[in-house]
Every structure is written in structure tokens, then in C-alpha cells.
Short mmCIF file of C-alpha atoms and ligand atoms in Angstrom, two decimals:
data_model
loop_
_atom_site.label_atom_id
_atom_site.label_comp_id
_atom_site.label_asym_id
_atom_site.label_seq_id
_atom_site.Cartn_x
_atom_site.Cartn_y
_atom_site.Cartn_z
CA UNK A 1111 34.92 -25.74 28.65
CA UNK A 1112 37.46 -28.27 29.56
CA UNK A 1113 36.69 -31.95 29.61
CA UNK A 1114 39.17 -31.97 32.68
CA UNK A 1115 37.33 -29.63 34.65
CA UNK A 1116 33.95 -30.84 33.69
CA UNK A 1117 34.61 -34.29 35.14
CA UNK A 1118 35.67 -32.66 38.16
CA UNK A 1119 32.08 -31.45 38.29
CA UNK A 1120 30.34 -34.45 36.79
CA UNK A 1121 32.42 -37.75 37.54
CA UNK A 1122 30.87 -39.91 35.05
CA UNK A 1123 30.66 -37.26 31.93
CA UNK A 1124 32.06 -38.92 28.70
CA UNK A 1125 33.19 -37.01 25.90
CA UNK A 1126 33.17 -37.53 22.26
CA UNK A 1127 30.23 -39.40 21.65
CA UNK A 1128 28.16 -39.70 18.33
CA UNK A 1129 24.86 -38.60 19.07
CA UNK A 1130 23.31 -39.91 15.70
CA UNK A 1131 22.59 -43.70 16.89
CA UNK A 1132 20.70 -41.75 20.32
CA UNK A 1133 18.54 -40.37 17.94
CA UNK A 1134 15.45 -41.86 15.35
CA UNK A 1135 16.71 -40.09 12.49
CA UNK A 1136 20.19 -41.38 12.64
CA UNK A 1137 21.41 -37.80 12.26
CA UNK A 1138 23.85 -35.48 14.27
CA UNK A 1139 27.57 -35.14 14.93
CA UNK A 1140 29.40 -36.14 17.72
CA UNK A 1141 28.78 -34.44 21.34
CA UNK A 1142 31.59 -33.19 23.11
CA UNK A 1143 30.44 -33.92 26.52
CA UNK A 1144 28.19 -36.30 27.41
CA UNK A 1145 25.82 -37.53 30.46
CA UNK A 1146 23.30 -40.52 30.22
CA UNK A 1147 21.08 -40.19 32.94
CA UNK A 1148 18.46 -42.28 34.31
CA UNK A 1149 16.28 -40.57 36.80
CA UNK A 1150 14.84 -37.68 37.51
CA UNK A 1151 16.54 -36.49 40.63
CA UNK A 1152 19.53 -37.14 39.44
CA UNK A 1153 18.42 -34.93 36.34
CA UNK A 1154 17.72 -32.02 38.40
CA UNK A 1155 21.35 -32.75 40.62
CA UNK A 1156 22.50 -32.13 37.11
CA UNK A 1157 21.10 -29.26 35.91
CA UNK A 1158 21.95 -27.35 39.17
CA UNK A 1159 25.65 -28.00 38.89
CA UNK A 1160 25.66 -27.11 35.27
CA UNK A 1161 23.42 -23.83 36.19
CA UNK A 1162 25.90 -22.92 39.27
CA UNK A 1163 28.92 -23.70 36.99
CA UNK A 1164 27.43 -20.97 34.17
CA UNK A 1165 27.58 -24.24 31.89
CA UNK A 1166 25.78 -25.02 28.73
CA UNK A 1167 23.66 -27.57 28.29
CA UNK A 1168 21.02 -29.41 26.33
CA UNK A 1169 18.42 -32.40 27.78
CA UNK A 1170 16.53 -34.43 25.19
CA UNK A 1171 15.26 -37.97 25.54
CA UNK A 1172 14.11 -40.79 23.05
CA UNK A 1173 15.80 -38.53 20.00
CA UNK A 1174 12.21 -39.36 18.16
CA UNK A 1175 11.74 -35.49 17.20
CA UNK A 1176 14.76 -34.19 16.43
CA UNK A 1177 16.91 -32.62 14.00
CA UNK A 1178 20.77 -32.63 15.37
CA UNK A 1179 23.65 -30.88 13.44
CA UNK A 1180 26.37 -32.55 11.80
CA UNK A 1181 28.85 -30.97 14.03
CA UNK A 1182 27.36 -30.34 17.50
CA UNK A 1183 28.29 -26.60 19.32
CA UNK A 1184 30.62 -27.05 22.69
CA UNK A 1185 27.29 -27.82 25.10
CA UNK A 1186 27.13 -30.67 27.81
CA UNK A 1187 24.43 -33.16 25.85
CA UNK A 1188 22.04 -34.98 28.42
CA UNK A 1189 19.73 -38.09 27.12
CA UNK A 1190 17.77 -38.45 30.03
CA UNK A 1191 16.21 -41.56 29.82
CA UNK A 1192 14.38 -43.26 33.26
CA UNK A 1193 14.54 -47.08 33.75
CA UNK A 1194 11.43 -48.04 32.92
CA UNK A 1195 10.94 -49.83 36.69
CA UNK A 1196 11.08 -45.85 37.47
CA UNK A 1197 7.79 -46.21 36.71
CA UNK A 1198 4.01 -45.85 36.09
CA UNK A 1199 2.24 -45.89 39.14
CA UNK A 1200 -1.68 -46.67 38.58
CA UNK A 1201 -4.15 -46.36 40.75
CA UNK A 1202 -6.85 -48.27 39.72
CA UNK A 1203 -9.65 -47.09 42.19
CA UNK A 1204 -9.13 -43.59 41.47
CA UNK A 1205 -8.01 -43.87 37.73
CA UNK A 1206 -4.92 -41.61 38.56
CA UNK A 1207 -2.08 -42.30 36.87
CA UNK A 1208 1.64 -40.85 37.60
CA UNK A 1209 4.71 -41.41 35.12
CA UNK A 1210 8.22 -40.31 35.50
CA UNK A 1211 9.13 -38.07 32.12
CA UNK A 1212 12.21 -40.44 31.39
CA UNK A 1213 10.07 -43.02 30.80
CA UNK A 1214 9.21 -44.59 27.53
CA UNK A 1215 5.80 -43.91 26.33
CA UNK A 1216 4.91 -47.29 25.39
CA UNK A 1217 5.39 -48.19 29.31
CA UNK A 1218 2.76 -46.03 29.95
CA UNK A 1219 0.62 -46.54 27.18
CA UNK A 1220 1.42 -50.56 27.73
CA UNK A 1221 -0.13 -50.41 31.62
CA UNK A 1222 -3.33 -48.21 31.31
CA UNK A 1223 -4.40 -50.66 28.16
CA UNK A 1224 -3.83 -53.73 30.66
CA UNK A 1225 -5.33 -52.16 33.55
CA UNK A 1226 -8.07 -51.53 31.39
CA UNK A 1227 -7.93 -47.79 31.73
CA UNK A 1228 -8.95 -45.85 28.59
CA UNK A 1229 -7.09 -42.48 27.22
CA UNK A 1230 -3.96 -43.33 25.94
CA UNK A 1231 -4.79 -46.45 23.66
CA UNK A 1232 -4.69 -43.90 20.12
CA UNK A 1233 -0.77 -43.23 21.43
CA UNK A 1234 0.00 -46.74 20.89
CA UNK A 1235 3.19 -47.11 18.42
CA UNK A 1236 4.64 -43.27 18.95
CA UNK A 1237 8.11 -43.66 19.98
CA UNK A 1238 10.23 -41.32 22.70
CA UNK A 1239 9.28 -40.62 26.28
CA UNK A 1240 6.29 -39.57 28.23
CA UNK A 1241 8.38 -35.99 29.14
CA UNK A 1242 8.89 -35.88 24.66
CA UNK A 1243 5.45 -36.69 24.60
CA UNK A 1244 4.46 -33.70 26.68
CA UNK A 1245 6.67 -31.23 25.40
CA UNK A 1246 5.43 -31.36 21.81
CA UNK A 1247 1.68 -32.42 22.99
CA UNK A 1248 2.28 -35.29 20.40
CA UNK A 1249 -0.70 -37.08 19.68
CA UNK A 1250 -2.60 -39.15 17.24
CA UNK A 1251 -5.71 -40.75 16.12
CA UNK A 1252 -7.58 -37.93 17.96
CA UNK A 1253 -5.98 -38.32 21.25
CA UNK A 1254 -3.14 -36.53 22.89
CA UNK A 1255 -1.38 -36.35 25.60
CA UNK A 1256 -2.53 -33.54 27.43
CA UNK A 1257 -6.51 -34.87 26.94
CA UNK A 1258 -6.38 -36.49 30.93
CA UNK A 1259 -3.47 -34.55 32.46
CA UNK A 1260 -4.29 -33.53 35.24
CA UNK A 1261 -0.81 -31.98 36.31
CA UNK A 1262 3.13 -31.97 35.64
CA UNK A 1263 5.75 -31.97 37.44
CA UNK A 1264 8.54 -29.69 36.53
CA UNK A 1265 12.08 -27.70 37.65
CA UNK A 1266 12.14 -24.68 36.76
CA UNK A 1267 15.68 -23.48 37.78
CA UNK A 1268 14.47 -22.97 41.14
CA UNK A 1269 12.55 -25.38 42.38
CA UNK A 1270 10.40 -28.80 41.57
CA UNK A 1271 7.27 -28.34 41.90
CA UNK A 1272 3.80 -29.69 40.40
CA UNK A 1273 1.62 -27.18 38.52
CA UNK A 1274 -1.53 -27.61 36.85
CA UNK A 1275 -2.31 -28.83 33.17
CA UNK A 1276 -3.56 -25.03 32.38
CA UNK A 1277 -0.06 -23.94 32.77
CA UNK A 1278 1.22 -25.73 30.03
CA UNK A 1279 -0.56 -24.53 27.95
CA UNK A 1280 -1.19 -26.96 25.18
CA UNK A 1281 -2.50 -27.07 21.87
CA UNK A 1282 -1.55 -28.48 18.72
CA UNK A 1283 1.66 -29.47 18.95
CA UNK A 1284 2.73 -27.25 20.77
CA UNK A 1285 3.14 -26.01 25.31
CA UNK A 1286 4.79 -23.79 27.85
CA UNK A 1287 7.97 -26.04 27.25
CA UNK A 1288 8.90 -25.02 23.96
CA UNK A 1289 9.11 -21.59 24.73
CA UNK A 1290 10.21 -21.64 28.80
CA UNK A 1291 13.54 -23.64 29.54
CA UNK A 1292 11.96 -26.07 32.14
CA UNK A 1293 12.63 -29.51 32.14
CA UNK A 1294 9.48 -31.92 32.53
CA UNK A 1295 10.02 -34.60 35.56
CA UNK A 1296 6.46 -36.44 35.26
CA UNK A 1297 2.73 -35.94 34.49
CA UNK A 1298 -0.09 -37.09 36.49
CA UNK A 1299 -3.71 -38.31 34.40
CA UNK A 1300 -7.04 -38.84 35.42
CA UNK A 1301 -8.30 -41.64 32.98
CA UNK A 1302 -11.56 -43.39 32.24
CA UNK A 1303 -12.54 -46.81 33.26
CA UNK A 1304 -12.73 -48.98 29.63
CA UNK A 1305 -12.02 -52.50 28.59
CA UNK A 1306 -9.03 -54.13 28.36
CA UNK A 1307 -9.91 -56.41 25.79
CA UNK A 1308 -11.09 -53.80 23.43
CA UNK A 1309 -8.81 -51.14 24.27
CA UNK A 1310 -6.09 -53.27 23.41
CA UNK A 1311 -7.95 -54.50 20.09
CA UNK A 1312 -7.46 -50.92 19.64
CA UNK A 1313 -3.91 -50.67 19.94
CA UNK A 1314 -3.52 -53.17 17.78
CA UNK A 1315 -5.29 -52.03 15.08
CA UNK A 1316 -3.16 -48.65 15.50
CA UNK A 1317 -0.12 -50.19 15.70
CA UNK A 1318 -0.75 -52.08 12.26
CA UNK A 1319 -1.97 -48.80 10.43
CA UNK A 1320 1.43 -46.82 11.78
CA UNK A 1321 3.72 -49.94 10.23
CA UNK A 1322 2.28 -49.24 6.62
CA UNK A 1323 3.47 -45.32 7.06
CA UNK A 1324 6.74 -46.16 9.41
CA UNK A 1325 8.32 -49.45 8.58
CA UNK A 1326 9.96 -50.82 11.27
CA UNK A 1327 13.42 -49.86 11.41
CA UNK A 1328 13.11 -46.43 9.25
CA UNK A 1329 15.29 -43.44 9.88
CA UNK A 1330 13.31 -40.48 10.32
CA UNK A 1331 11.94 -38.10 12.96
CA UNK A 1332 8.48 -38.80 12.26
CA UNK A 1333 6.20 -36.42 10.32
CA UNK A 1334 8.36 -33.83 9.39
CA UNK A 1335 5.90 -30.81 9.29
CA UNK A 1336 3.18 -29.73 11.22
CA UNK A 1337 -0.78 -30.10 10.17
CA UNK A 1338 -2.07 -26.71 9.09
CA UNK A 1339 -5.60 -25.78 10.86
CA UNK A 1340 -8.56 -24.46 8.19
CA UNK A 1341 -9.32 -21.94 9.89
CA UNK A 1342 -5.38 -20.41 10.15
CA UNK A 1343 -5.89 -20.65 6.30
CA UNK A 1344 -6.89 -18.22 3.65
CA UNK A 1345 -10.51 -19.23 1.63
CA UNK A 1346 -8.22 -18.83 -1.71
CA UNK A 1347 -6.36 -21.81 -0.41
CA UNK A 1348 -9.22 -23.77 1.50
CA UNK A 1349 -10.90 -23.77 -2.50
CA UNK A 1350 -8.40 -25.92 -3.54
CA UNK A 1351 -8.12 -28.42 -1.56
CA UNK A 1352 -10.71 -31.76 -1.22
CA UNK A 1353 -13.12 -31.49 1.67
CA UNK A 1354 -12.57 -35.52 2.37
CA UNK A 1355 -8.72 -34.29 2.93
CA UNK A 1356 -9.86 -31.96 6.11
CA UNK A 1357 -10.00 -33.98 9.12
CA UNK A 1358 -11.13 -32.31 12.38
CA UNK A 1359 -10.08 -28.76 11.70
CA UNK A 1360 -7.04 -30.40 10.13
CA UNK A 1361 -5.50 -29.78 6.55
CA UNK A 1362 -2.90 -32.50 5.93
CA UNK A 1363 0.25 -30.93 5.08
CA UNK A 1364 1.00 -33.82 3.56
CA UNK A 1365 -1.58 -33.07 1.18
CA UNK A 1366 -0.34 -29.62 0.17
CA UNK A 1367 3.42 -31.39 -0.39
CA UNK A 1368 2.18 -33.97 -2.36
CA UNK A 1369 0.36 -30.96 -4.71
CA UNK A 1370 3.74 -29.49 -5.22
CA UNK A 1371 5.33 -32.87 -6.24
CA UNK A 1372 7.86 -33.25 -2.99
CA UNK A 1373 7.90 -37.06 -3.28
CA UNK A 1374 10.80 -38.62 -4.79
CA UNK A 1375 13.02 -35.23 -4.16
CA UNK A 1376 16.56 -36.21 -3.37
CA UNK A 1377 19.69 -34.51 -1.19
CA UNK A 1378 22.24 -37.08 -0.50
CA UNK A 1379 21.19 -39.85 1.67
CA UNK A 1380 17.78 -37.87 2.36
CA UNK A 1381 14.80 -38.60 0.61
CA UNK A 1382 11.14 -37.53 0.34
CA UNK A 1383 9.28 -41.11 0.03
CA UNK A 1384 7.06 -41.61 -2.79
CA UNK A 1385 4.51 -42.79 -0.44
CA UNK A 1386 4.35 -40.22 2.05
CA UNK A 1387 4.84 -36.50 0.92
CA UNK A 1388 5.25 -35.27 4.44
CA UNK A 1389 8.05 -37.59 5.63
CA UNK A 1390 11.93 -37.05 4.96
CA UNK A 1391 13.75 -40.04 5.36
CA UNK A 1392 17.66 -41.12 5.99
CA UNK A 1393 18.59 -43.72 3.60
CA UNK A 1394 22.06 -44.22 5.44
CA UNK A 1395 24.64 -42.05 6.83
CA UNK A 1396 22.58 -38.89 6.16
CA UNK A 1397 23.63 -35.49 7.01
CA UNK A 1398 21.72 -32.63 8.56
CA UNK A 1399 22.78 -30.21 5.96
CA UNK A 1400 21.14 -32.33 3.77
CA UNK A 1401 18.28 -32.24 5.25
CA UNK A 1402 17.70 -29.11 5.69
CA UNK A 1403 18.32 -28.29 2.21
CA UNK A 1404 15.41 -30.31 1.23
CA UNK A 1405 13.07 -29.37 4.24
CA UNK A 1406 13.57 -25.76 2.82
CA UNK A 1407 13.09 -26.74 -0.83
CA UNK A 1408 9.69 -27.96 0.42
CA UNK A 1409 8.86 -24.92 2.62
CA UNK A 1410 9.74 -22.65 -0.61
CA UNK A 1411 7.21 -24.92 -2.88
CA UNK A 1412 4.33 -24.80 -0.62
CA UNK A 1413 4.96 -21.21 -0.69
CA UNK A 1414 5.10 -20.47 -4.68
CA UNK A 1415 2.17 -22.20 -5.54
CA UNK A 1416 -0.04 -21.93 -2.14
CA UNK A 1417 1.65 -18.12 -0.46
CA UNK A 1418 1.40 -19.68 3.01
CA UNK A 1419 4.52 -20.91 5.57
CA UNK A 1420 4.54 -24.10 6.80
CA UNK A 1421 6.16 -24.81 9.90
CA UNK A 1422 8.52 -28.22 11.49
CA UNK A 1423 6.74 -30.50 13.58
CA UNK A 1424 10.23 -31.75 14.37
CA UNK A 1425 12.97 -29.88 16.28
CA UNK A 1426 15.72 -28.79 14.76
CA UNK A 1427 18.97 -28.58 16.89
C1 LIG B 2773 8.40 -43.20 13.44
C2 LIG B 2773 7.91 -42.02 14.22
C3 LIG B 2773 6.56 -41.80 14.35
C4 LIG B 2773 6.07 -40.71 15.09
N1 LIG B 2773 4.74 -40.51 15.21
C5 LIG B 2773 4.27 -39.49 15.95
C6 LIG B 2773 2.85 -39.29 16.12
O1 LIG B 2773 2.04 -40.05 15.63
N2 LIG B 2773 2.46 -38.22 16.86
C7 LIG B 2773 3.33 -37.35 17.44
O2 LIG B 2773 2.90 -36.41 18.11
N3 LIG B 2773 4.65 -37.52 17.31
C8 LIG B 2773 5.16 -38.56 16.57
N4 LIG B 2773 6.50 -38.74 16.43
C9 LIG B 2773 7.42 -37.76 17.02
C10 LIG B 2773 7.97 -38.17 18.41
O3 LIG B 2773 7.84 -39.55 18.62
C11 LIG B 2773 7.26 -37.44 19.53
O4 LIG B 2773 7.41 -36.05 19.36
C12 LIG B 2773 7.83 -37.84 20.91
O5 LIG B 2773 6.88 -37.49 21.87
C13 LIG B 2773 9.17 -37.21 21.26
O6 LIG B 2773 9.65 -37.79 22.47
P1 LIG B 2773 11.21 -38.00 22.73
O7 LIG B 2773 11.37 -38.52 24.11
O8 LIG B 2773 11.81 -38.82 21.65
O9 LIG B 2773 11.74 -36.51 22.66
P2 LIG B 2773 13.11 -35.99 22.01
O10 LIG B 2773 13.05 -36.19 20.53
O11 LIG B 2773 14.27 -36.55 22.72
O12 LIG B 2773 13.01 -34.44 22.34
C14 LIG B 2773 12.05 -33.62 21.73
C15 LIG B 2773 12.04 -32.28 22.46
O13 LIG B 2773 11.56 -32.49 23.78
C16 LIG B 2773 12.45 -31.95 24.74
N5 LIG B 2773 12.38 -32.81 25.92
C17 LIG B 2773 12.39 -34.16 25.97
N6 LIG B 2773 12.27 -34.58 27.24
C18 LIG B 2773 12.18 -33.48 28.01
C19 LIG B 2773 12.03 -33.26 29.43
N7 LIG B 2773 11.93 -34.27 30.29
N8 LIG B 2773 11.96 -31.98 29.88
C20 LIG B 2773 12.05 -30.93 29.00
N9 LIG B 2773 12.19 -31.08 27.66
C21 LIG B 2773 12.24 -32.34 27.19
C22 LIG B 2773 13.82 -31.97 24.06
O14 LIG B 2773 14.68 -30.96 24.58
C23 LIG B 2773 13.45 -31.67 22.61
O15 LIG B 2773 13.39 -30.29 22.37
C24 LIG B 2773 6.99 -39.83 15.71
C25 LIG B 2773 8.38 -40.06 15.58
C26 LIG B 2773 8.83 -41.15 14.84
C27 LIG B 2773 10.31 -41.39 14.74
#
């Protein structure tokens, strides 16, 4: 790929820029080519030329969940990112609600709490986009995403189109996007009439638990791993673990990593916390290598002392 050519094809691409500041985690070399864009149909435009043109590519958004490399493969990097006037579109009456993927969650989350539509309050605080939000279901607090969607609207190579929430198939942390290569252009909700005032007490409340765990200002991707459900787990290991620590279905991994004494560990710049087991932290100018060094020291202690896998919540580039 030639940066001469590719501008040819994409007039505004850039080259050469460092991808860690795009990202939470502060991590990831620099991109060779490079194309900010800020809505949806100009995504798509995108993707088609690259598609026609047989050129690699890779679309992410608020950089909350991910992992990049310290030196980046020869790809076309797109941060997709929607102004938020882009836009939620509510409709009170019906308690619809549309949002363009680019779009930050806490728009989204922001307007249904002041229209005094309920649903979305337990997101409050989780960083990235509403199309990041669907891809990995995120969630928290015992909401998701995916609860009230009603449908999403995709491109699938082909075509854009809107299809049903049973086609993305979500669960835990996981849908249909992490294993087809569609991109996400918006999500449409059906949400419940509450109270402003309260729902926003709610947020609030949130907000101040998720400071104690994620200072403002940290480096990291969030929780590194992924929850492990009871029932996915042998008795042998259920036995040894507090009943207290299992929270609908859910057995902290933090809990198992803390067990195995991960806190404190050290690679580098990257750190395990000492108050948070399941977190892996840049203390400044971290590299990937280091942290995958540690993620894997972690994975292999979980596994001596418990025999089971555990699995990133994060993506890793
Ligand atoms: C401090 C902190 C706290 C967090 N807390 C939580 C939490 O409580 N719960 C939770 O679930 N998550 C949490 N996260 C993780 C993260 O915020 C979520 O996963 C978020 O939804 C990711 O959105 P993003 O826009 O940043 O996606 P990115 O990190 O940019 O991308 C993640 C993946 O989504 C894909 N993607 C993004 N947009 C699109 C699109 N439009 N179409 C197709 N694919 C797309 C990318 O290719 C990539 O594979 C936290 C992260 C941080 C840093």
C-alpha cells in the first residue's frame, strides 16, 4: 500500500499517526494510514472504496476496549467517531429511541435520564460509543445495552440495512459483531417511562461508585477480563469460593486474581493495582508487550491453582 495511491482514493487520509492518545489505555504504535471520520454515511462511503480497492482496514471508536500493538501492521486505521449533534433522536410518546453508533454513550445515556426515560441510567460513567457499546454488549449494574434494543442498523458489505435485536445475538459480553465483520451504524430502543429526578439520582450515585474503581484520568481499558458464569464452572472450583462473591450467576474474576496474588505484579510501566485484582493499568508510556506479558502471567495463575481459562474482556489488536 502506498500512501500516494491511497490519497488518491481517500483525499483526506493522514499517515503516521500515534494511535495511543485515540485510545483509553494510552497504548499502541503509530498507524500508517489514517481516517477520522464523523458520520455514518461517510463510514460506509469508506468502507466500500477500501472493499473495491482489496484494501485493509480496521474501524474502532472511543479506544475504551482495546489492546493496540506497539507497532501497528500496514492496515488503513478508521476512529469513527459521530458529532454528537449526529444525534439521539427521542421520541417521547412512543419511548423509541434512535442513536447513531459514532456517538458517545454518555449522549445517549445523558438524554433518556433527562427525558425521564428509564433503561440506560446503570450505563452512566462507561466510556466509548453507543456502536462500542453494542459490539461488546457492555453493561453494568445489571443493565446492558441490548436489555431495550429493539433493532440495529448495520452494513454488511452489501448493503445497510436494519435487522432485529435477535440477530445479534447477545449475551454476556459478547454478539454477532465479534465474530461477523459488520460495522454497527445505530441501534433503535424501546424504553420505559421513569423519573427524571430519580433516574438521575441514580446516575449519580453510579457515577460516584465507578470514580473509587477508575480514577479520573487512569490509563486502562477497563476491566481487563471477563466475569466467569457459575454454572460454566466446575463444583471443585464453585467450593472455594464465598457465596457473597457470586452475584447474579456471576463469579468475579476479580476474585479468583486476587486468590492468586495478581495485585502489585509489575511489567514495565504496567501494573496490576493493589486495589483492584482485575484491572491492568499504564503508569506512563506503557507498551503492549508489556502488557501482554502480564495479562498471560495472570491467565497461567488462575490456571495452576484453579485448572480453568479465563478469557479478555478487552480486545486485543
Ligand atoms: C475506565 C473504563 C471503565 C469501563 N467500564 C465498563 C463497564 O462498566 N462495562 C462495560 O461493558 N465496559 C466497560 N468498559 C469498556 C468499554 O468502555 C466498553 O467496551 C465500550 O462500550 C467500548 O466502546 P468504544 O467506542 O470505546 O469501542 P472501541 O474500544 O473503540 O472498540 C471496541 C471494539 O468495538 C468495535 N467497534 C466499535 N465501533 C464499532 C462499529 N460502529 N461497528 C463495528 N464495530 C465497532 C471495534 O472494532 C473494537 O473491536 C470500560 C472502559 C474503561 C476505560
Amino acid at each position: 500500500m502506498q500512501a500516494k495511491l491511497l490519497k488518491k482514493i481517500f483525499p483526506e487520509l493522514k499517515t503516521k499517526v500515534k494511535i495511543a492518545p485515540f485510545t483509553a489505555f494510552d497504548i499502541g504504535g503509530t498507524a500508517p494510514f489514517w481516517l477520522e471520520i464523523r458520520d455514518k454515511h461517510k463510514l460506509v462511503e469508506v468502507i466500500k472504496k477500501a472493499q473495491a480497492n482489496h484494501l485493509p482496514y480496521f474501524v474502532f471508536a472511543g479506544g475504551s476496549n482495546l489492546v493496540f500493538p506497539d507497532k501497528l501492521p500496514k492496515k488503513i486505521f478508521i476512529c469513527y467517531r459521530a458529532k454528537p449533534r449526529a444525534g439521539v433522536t427521542h421520541f417521547i410518546e412512543s419511548k423509541l429511541v434512535y442513536a447513531e453508533a459514532g456517538l458517545p454513550l454518555a449522549i445517549l445515556v445523558g438524554a433518556t435520564i433527562k427525558n425521564g426515560l428509564a433503561g440506560f441510567e446503570a450505563l452512566s460513567g462507561i466510556p466509548g460509543t453507543v456502536g462500542g457499546a453494542i459490539f461488546g454488549n457492555a453493561g453494568a449494574y445489571g443493565q446492558t445495552i441490548s436489555d431495550k434494543l429493539v433493532e440495529i442498523e448495520i452494513f454488511d458489505g452489501q448493503d445497510i440495512k436494519w435487522v432485529p435485536v435477535a440477530t445479534g445475538q447477545f449475551s454476556y459480553r459478547a454478539s454477532i459483531f465479534k465474530k461477523k465483520d459488520w460495522l454497527i451504524l445505530g441501534g433503535r430502543w424501546s424504553l420505559a417511562k421513569g423519573e427524571a429526578k430519580t433516574l438521575n439520582q441514580k446516575s449519580r450515585e453510579i457515577i460516584k461508585m465507578r470514580n473509587k474503581k477508575y480514577a479520573p484520568g487512569i490509563k486502562c481499558p477497563g476491566s481487563y477480563f471477563k466475569n466467569l458464569l457459575a454454572s460454566d464452572l466446575p463444583k471443585k472450583v464453585l467450593k472455594q469460593i464465598p457465596a457473597e462473591k457470586i452475584i447474579g450467576g456471576k463469579v468475579p474474576t476479580g476474585y479468583l486474581l486476587e486468590v492468586v496474588g495478581v495485585k502489585g505484579l509489575k511489567r514495565g510501566k504496567i501494573m496490576v493495582p493493589d486495589y483492584h485484582a482485575n484491572l491492568i493499568l499504564n503508569t506512563g508510556g506503557g507498551k503492549a508487550v508489556d502488557v501482554l506479558a502480564l495479562a498471560n502471567i495472570m491467565k497461567q495463575k488462575v490456571k495452576d491453582r484453579f485448572n480453568i481459562k479465563i478469557e479478555e474482556e478487552v480486545r486485543v489488536i
